[in-house]
Coordinates of C-alpha atoms and ligand atoms in Angstrom, one line a residue:
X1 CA 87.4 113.0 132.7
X2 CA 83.9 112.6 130.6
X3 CA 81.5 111.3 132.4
X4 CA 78.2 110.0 131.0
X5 CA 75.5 107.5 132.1
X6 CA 76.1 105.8 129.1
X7 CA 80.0 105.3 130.2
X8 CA 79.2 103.9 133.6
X9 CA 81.1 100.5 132.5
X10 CA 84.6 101.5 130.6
X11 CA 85.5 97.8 130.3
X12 CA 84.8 95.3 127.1
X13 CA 82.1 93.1 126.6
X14 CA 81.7 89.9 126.0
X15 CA 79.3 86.7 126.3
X16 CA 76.4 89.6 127.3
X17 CA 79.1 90.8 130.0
X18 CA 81.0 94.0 131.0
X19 CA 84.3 92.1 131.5
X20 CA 87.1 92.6 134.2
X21 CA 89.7 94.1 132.3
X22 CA 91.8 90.8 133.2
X23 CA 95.9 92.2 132.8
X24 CA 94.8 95.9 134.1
X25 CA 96.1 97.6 131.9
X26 CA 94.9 100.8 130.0
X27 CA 94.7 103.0 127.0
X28 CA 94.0 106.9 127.2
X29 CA 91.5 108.4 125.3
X30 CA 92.2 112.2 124.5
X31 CA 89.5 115.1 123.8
X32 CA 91.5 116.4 120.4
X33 CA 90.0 120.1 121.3
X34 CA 91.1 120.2 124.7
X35 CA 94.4 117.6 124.6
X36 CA 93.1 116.6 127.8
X37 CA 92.6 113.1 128.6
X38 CA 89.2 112.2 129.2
X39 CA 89.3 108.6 129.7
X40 CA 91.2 105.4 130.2
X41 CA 89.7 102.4 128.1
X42 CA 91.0 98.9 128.3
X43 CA 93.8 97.1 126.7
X44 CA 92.6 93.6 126.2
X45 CA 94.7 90.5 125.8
X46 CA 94.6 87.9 123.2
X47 CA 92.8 85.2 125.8
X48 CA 90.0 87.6 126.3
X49 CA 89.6 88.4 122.3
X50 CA 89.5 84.7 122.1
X51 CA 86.8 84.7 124.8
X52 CA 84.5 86.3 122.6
X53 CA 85.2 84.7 119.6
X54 CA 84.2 81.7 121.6
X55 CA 81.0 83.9 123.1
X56 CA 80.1 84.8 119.4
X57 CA 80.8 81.0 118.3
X58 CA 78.0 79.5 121.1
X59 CA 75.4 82.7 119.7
X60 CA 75.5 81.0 116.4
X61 CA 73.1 79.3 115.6
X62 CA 72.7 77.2 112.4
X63 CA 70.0 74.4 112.6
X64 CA 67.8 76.1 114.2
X65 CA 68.3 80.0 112.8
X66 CA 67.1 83.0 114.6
X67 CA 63.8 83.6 113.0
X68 CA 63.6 87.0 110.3
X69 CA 60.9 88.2 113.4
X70 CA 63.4 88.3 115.8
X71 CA 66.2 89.9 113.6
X72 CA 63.8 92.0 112.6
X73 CA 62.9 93.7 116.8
X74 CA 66.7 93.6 117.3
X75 CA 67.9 96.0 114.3
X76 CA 64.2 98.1 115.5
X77 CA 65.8 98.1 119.3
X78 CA 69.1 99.6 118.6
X79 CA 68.0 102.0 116.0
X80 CA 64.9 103.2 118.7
X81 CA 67.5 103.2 121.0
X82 CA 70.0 105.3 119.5
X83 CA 67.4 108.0 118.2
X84 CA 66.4 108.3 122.2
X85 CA 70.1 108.5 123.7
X86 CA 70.9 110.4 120.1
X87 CA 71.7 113.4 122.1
X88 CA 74.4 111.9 124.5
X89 CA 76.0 109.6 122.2
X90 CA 76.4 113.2 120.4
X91 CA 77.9 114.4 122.9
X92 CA 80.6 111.2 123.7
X93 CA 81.6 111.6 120.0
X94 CA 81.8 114.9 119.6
X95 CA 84.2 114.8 123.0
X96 CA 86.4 112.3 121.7
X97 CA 86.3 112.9 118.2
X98 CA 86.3 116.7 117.8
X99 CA 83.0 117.2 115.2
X100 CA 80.8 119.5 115.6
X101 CA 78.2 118.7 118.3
X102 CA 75.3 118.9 115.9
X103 CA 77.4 117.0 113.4
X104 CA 78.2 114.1 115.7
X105 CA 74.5 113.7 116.8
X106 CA 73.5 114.0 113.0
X107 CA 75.9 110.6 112.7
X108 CA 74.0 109.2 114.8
X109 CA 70.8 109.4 113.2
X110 CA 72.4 108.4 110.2
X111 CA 73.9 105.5 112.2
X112 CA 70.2 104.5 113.5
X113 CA 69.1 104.8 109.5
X114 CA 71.3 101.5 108.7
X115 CA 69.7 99.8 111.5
X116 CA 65.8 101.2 110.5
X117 CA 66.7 100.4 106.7
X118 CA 68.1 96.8 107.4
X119 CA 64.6 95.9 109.6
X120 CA 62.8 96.9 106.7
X121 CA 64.1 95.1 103.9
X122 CA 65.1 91.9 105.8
X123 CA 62.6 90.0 104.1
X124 CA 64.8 89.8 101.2
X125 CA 67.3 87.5 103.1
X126 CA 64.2 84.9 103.4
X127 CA 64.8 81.8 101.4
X128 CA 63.0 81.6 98.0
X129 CA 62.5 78.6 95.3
X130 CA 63.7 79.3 92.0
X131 CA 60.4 79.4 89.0
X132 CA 62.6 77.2 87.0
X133 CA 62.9 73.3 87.7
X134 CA 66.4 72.6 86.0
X135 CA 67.2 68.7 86.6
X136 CA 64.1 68.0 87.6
X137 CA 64.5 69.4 90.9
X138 CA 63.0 72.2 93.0
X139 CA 65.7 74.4 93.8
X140 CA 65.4 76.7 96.8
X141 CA 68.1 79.5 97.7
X142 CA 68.8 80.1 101.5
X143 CA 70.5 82.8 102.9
X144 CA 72.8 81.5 105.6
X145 CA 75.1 83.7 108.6
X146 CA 78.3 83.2 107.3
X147 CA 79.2 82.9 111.1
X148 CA 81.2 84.7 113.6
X149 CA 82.4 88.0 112.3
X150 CA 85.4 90.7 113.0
X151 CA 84.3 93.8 112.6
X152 CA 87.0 96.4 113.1
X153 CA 86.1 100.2 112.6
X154 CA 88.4 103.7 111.8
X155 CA 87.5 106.8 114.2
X156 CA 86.3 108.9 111.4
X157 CA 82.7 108.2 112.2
X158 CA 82.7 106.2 115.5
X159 CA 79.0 105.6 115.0
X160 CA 78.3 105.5 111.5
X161 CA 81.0 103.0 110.5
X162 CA 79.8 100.0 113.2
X163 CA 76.0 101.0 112.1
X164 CA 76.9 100.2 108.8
X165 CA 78.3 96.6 109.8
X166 CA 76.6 95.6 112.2
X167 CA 72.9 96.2 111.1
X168 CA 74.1 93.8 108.3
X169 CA 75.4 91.4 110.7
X170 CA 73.0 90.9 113.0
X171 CA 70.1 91.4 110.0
X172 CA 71.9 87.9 108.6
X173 CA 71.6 86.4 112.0
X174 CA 75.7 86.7 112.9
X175 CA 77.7 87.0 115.7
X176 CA 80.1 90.0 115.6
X177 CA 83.3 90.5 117.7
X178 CA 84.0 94.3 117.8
X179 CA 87.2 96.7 117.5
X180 CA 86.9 99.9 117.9
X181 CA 89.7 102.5 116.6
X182 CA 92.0 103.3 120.0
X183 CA 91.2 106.8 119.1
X184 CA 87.2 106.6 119.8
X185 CA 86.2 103.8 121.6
X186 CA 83.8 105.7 123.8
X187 CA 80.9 106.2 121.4
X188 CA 81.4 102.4 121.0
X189 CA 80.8 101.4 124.7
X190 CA 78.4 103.6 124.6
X191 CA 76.6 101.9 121.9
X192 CA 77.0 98.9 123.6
X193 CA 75.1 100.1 126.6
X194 CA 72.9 101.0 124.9
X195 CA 71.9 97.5 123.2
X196 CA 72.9 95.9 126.6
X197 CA 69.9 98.0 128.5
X198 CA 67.2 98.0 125.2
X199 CA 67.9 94.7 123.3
X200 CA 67.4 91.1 123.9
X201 CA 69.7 89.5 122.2
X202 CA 71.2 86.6 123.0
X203 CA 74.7 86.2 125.2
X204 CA 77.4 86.5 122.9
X205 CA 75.4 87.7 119.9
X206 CA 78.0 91.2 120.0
X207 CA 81.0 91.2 121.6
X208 CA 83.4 94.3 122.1
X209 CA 86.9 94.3 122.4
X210 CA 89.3 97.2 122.6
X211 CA 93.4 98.1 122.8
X212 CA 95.9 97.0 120.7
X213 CA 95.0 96.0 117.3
X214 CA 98.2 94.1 116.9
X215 CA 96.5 91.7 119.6
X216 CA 93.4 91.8 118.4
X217 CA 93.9 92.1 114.7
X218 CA 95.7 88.9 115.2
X219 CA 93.2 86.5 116.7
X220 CA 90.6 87.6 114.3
X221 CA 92.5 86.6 111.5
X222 CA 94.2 83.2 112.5
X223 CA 90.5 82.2 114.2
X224 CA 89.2 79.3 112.2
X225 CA 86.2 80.5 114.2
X226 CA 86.2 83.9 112.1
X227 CA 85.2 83.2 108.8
X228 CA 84.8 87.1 108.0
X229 CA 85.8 90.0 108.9
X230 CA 84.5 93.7 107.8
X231 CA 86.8 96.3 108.2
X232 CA 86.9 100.3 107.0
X233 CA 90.0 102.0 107.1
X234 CA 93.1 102.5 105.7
X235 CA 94.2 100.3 102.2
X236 CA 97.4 99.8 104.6
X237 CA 95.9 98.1 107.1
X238 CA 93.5 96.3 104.3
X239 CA 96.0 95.0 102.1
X240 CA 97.5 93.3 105.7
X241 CA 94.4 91.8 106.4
X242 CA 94.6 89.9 102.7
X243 CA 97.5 88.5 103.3
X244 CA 96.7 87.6 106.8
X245 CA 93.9 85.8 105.6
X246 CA 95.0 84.2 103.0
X247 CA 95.7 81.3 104.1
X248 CA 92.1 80.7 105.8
X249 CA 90.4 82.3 102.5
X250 CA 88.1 84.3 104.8
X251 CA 85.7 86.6 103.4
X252 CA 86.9 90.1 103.7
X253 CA 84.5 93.6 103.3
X254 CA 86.6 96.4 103.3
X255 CA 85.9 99.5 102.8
X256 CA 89.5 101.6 102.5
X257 CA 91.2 104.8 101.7
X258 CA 89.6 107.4 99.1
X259 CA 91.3 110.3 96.9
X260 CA 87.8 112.3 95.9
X261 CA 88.0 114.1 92.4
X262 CA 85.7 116.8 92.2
X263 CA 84.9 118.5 88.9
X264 CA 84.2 121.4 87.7
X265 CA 83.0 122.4 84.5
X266 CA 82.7 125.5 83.2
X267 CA 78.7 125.4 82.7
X268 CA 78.1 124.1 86.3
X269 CA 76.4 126.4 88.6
X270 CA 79.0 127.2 90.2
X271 CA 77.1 128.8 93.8
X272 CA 75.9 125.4 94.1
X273 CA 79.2 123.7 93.5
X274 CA 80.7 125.5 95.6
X275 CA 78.2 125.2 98.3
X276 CA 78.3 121.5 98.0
X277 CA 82.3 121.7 98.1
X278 CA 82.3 123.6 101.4
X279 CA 79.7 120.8 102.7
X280 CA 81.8 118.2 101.5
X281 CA 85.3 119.1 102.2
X282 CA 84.8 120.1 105.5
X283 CA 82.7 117.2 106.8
X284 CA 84.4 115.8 110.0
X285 CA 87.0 118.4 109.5
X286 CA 88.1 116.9 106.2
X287 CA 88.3 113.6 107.8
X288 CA 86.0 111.6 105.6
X289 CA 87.1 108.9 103.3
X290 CA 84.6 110.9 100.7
X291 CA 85.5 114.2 101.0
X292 CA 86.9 115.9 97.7
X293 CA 90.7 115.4 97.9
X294 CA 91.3 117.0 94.0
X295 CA 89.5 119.9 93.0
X296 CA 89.2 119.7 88.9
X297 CA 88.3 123.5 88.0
X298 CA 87.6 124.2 84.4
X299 CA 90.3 127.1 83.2
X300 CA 87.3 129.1 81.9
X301 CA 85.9 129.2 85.4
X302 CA 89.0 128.7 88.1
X303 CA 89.4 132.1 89.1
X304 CA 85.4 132.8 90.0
X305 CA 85.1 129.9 91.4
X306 CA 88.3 129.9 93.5
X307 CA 87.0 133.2 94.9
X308 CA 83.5 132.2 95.8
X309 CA 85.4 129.2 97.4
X310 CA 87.9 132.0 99.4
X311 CA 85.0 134.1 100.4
X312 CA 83.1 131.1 102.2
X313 CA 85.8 129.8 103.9
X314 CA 86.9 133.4 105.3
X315 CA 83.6 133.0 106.7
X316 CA 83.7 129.1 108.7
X317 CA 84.3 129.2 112.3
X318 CA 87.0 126.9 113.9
X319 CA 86.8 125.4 117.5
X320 CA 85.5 123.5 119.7
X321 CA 82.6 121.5 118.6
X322 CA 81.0 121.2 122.0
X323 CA 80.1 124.9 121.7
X324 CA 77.8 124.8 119.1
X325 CA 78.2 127.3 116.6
X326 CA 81.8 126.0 115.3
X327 CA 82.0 124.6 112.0
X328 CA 85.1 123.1 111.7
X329 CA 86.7 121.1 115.0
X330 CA 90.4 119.6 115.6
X331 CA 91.8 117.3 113.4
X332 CA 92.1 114.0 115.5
X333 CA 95.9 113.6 116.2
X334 CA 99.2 115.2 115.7
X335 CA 100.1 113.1 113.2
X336 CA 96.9 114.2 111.4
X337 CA 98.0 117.3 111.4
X338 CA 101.5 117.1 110.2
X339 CA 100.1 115.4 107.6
X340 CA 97.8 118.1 106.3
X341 CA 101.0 120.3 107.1
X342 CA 103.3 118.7 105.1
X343 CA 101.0 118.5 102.0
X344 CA 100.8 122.3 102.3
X345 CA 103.5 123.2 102.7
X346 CA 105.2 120.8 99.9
X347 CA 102.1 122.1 97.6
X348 CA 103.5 125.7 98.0
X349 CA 107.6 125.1 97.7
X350 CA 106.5 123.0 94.3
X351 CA 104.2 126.5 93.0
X352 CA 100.7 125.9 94.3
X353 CA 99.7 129.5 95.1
X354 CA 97.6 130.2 98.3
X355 CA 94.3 131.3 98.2
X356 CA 92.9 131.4 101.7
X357 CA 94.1 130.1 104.9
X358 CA 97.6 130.1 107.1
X359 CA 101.1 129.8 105.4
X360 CA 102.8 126.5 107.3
X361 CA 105.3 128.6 109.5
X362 CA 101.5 130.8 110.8
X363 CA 100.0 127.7 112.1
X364 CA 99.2 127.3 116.2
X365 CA 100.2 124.7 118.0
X366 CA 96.8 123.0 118.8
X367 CA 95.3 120.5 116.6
X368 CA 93.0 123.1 114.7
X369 CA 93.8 123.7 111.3
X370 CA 92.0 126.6 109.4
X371 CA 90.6 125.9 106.2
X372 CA 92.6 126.3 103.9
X373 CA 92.6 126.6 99.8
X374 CA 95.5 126.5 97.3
X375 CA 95.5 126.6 93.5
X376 CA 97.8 125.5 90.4
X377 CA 98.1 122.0 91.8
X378 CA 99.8 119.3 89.5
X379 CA 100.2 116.0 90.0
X380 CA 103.5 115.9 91.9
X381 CA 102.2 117.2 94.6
X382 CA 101.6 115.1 98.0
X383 CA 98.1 116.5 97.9
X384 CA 97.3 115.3 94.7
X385 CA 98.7 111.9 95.0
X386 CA 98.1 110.9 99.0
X387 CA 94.5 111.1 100.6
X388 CA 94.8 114.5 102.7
X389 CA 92.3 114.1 105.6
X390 CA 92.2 117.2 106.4
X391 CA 90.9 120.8 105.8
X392 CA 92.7 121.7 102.6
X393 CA 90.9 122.3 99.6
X394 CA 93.7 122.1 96.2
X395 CA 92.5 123.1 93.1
X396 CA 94.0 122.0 89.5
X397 CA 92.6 123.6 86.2
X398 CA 91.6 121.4 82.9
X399 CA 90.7 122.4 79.6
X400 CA 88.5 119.1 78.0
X401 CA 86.2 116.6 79.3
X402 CA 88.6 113.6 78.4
X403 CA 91.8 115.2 80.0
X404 CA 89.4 115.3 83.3
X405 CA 88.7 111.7 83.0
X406 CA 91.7 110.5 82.5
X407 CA 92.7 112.9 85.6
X408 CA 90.3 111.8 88.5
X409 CA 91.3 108.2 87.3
X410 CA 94.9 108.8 88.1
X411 CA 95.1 107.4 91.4
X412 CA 94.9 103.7 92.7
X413 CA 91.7 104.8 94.5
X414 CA 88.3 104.6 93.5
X415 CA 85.8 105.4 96.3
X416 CA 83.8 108.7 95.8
X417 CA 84.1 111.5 92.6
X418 CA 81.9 114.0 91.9
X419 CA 81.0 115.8 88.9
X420 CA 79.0 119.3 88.4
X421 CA 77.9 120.4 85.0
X422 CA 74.6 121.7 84.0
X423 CA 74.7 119.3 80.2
X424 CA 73.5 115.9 81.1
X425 CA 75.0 114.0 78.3
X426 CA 78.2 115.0 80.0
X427 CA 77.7 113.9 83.2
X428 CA 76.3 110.4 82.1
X429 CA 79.3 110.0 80.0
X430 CA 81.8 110.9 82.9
X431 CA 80.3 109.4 85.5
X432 CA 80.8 106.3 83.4
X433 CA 84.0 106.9 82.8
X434 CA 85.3 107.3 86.3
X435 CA 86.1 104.5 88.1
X436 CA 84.8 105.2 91.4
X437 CA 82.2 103.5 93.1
X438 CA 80.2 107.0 94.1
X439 CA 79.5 109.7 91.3
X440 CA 77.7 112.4 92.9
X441 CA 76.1 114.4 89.8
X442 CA 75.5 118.0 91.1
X443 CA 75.6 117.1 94.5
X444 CA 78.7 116.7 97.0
X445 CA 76.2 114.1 99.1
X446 CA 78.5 110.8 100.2
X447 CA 76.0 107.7 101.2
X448 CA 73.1 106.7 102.6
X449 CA 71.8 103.9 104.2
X450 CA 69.4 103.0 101.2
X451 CA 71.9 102.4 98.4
X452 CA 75.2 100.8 98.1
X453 CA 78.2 102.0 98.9
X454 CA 81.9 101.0 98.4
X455 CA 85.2 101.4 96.4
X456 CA 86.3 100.7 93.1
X457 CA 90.2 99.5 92.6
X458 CA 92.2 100.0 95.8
X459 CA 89.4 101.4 98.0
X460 CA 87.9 98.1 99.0
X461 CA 85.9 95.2 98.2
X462 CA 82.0 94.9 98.9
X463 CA 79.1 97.7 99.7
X464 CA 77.7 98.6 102.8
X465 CA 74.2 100.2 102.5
X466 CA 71.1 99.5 100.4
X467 CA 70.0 95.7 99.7
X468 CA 73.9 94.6 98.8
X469 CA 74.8 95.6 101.9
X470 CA 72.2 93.4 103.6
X471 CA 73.6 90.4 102.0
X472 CA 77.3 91.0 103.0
X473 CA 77.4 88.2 105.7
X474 CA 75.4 85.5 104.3
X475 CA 76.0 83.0 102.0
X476 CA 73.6 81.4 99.5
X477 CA 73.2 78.0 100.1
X478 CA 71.3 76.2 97.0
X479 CA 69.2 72.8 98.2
X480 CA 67.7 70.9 95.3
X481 CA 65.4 68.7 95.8
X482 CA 64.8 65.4 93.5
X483 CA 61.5 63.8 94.7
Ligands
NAP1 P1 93.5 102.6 110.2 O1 94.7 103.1 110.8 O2 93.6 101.6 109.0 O3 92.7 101.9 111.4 C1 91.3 101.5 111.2 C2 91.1 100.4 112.3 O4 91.9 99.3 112.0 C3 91.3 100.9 113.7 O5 90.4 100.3 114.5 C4 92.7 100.3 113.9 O6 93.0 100.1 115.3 C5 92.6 99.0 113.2 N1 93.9 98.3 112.9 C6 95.1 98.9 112.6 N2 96.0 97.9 112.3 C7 95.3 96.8 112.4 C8 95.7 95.4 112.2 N3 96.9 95.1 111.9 N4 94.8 94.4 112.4 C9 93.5 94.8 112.7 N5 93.1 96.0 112.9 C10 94.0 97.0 112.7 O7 92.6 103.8 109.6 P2 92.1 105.1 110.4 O8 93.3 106.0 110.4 O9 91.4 104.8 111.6 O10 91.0 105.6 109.4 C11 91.3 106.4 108.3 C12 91.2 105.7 107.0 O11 89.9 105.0 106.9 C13 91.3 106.6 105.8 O12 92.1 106.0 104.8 C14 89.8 106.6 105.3 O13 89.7 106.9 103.9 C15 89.4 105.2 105.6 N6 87.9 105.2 105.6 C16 87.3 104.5 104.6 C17 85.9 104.5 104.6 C18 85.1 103.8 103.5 O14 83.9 103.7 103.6 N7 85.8 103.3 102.5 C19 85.2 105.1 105.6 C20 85.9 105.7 106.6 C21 87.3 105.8 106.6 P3 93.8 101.2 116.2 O15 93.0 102.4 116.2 O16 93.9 100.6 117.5 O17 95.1 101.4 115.5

């Protein structure tokens, strides 16, 4: 079992509470290296997620806001906070997630960069009065909380994900009732010891509730009380949530699945692009809504660059994170890594030819699967079509610069692309042509707290990051005034 200072309470929390854990029942919580059990987390019942609806209801506050000042020292708490403890909470994810060790404590810097980003632009969500005087009036624009929010996160990045919400949450002055994914809660409770022993926020300002999300998914979408709810994971689960919450017409963020194009062309540099495919790909052991998931290779260049591809992936390490020098860890579940499996081994009975990595039938039993590359890759392929999350890397060739477009568009997803190409005219043109809502030009980078991010067609609806991410949960209010 894990044990870790920041883990001394395995319960929820609501109302500024650990709670009791009222029905006693549990949920275990598996290391994905190991396929031991490391912990047993709470399954909650719908009275206690309606608890801390309520909790997050009396934290509102709407005639009398929190003040930007006060915002402002809570974002700067948890983001000090999480840079001091940025070692352990590491650790907690890297146990229950399987990243690298120096991976999962780099999420959580970049988790503590939404918080430092949010306290620094908050002044933007101050109220301002318009230059113009239409109607004879002075118009002024406020920035209200929308009010209590569901904010229900995937276990991809257990840290990075809720950073991303809730810095814009609390930054508007909202409540927040929290889900974790049943597959990484720990980093979560860990989080929330964290801004239970360094923050002063008011009872009921976050709330955490874990276990099934049946339950939970439930309450937060009939709740009258829940007038949003931010959730990132699959377009499954989203497209459920907009027709569960329909009839209230909540406000949804969602930030959903991905199917990356990356392209190729043949005056790239193609070091670099491969370089910044390796980065990419293997990110979270291919687990990332933004990692490449179609691999455009000009004809010119696909053999060269399928080799330079073959000969740095002959040289990644696979393992157990916790030990430092791995680079890749365990995918997260079994049914992660039949999935991966299955798009393999479908891509090779339809012709994809393999270029590095284990044929299906030579794969352990054990959640690691080596990285692996494949070429001639068509569009009937499951690997082509589905998001893969996972360490596969399937290249298709192309011969023009429309074809390509026309290519990476071929999916109902439209999260992250990537283009590489040394002419610039190019890359304007076909980054503008590609409907995704991240164009990385020469660079395999996915996003940052200081710009906005989000998807494009059936990836989602909103951004998360930069200064439209800070004005996700409010709502301008617009108060002429005649004399
Ligand atoms: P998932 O199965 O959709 O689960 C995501 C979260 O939703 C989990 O907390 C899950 O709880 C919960 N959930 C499931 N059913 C629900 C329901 N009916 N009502 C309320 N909540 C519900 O996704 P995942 O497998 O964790 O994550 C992988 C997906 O996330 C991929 O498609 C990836 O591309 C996407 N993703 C997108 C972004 C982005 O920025 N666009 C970022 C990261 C990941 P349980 O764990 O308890 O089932």
């Amino acid at each position: 079992m894990i044990e870790s200072p920041l883990l001394e309470k395995m319960t929820g929390y609501i109302g500024g509470r650990w709670t009791d854990n009222a029905q006693g029942k549990t949920f275990d919580v598996y290391n994905p290296a190991t396929g031991k059990v490391i912990a047993q987390a709470p399954s909650m019942t719908e009275d206690e997620v309606k608890a801390a609806v309520a909790a997050g209801k009396s934290a509102l506050r709407l005639t009398s806001p929190y003040s930007i000042e006060t915002r402002r020292k809570w974002l700067e708490d948890i983001r000090d906070a999480l840079k001091a403890n940025k070692e352990e909470v590491g650790r907690i994810l890297c146990m229950e997630h399987g990243k690298p060790l120096q991976e999962a404590q780099g999420e959580v810097d970049y988790a503590a960069g939404f918080f430092d980003y949010c306290s620094k632009h908050i002044q933007a969500l101050d109220a301002h009065t318009i230059p113009e005087k239409p109607k004879d009036c002075t118009w002024t624009v406020h920035y209200r909380p929308i009010g209590v929010a569901g904010l229900i996160t995937p276990w991809n990045f257990p840290i990075g994900m809720i950073a991303k919400k809730l810095s814009a949450a609390l930054a508007a002055g909202c409540p927040s009732v929290i889900k974790p994914a049943s597959e990484t809660p720990l980093t979560m409770i860990a989080l929330f010891s964290l801004m239970d022993k360094h923050t002063d926020m008011p009872d009921g300002m976050v709330n955490l509730v874990m276990g099934k999300a049946s339950v939970i998914g439930k309450v937060l979408c009939e709740s009258p009380d829940v007038p949003m709810l931010s959730f990132t994971g699959s377009t499954e689960v989203g497209r459920k949530l907009i027709l569960d919450t329909a009839e209230q017409v909540k406000k949804l963020a969602l930030e959903l699945g991905g199917n990356a194009p990356f392209i190729v062309f043949d005056d790239a540099d193609l070091d670099a692009a491969a370089d910044n495919l390796i980065a990419n790909k293997f990110r979270g052991g291919g687990q990332t809504c933004v990692c490449a998931n179609r691999i455009f290779v000009h004809e010119k260049v696909a053999d060269v660059f399928g080799q330079k591809l073959a000969e740095r992936v002959n040289r990644m390490t696979v393992g157990d994170g916790i030990n430092g020098d791995v680079d890749l860890g365990p995918l997260i579940n079994q049914a992660g890594f039949d999935k991966v499996k299955r798009h393999l081994e479908d891509a090779l009975e339809k012709g994809a030819g393999l270029v590095a990595g284990k044929k299906p039938e030579d794969l352990g039993d054990n959640l690691f699967f080596p990285p692996t590359v494949i070429t001639d890759v068509d569009r009937d392929m499951c690997c082509y079509r589905e998001e893969t999350f996972g360490p596969l890397v399937p290249m298709a060739l192309f011969r023009t610069e429309e074809e390509v477009i026309e290519a990476g568009n071929d999916t109902e997803f439209g999260l992250a692309s990537y283009v590489f190409t040394g002419d610039a005219e190019r890359a304007q043109r076909v980054a503008a042509g590609l409907r995704f809502g991240h164009c990385g030009w020469n660079t395999g980078t996915g996003p940052t707290p200081e710009a906005p991010f989000g998807g494009m067609k059936a990836s989602g609806i909103g951004r998360e990051g930069g200064l439209e991410g800070l004005f996700e949960f409010v709502e301008a209010q617009t108060v002429p005034r005649g004399f």
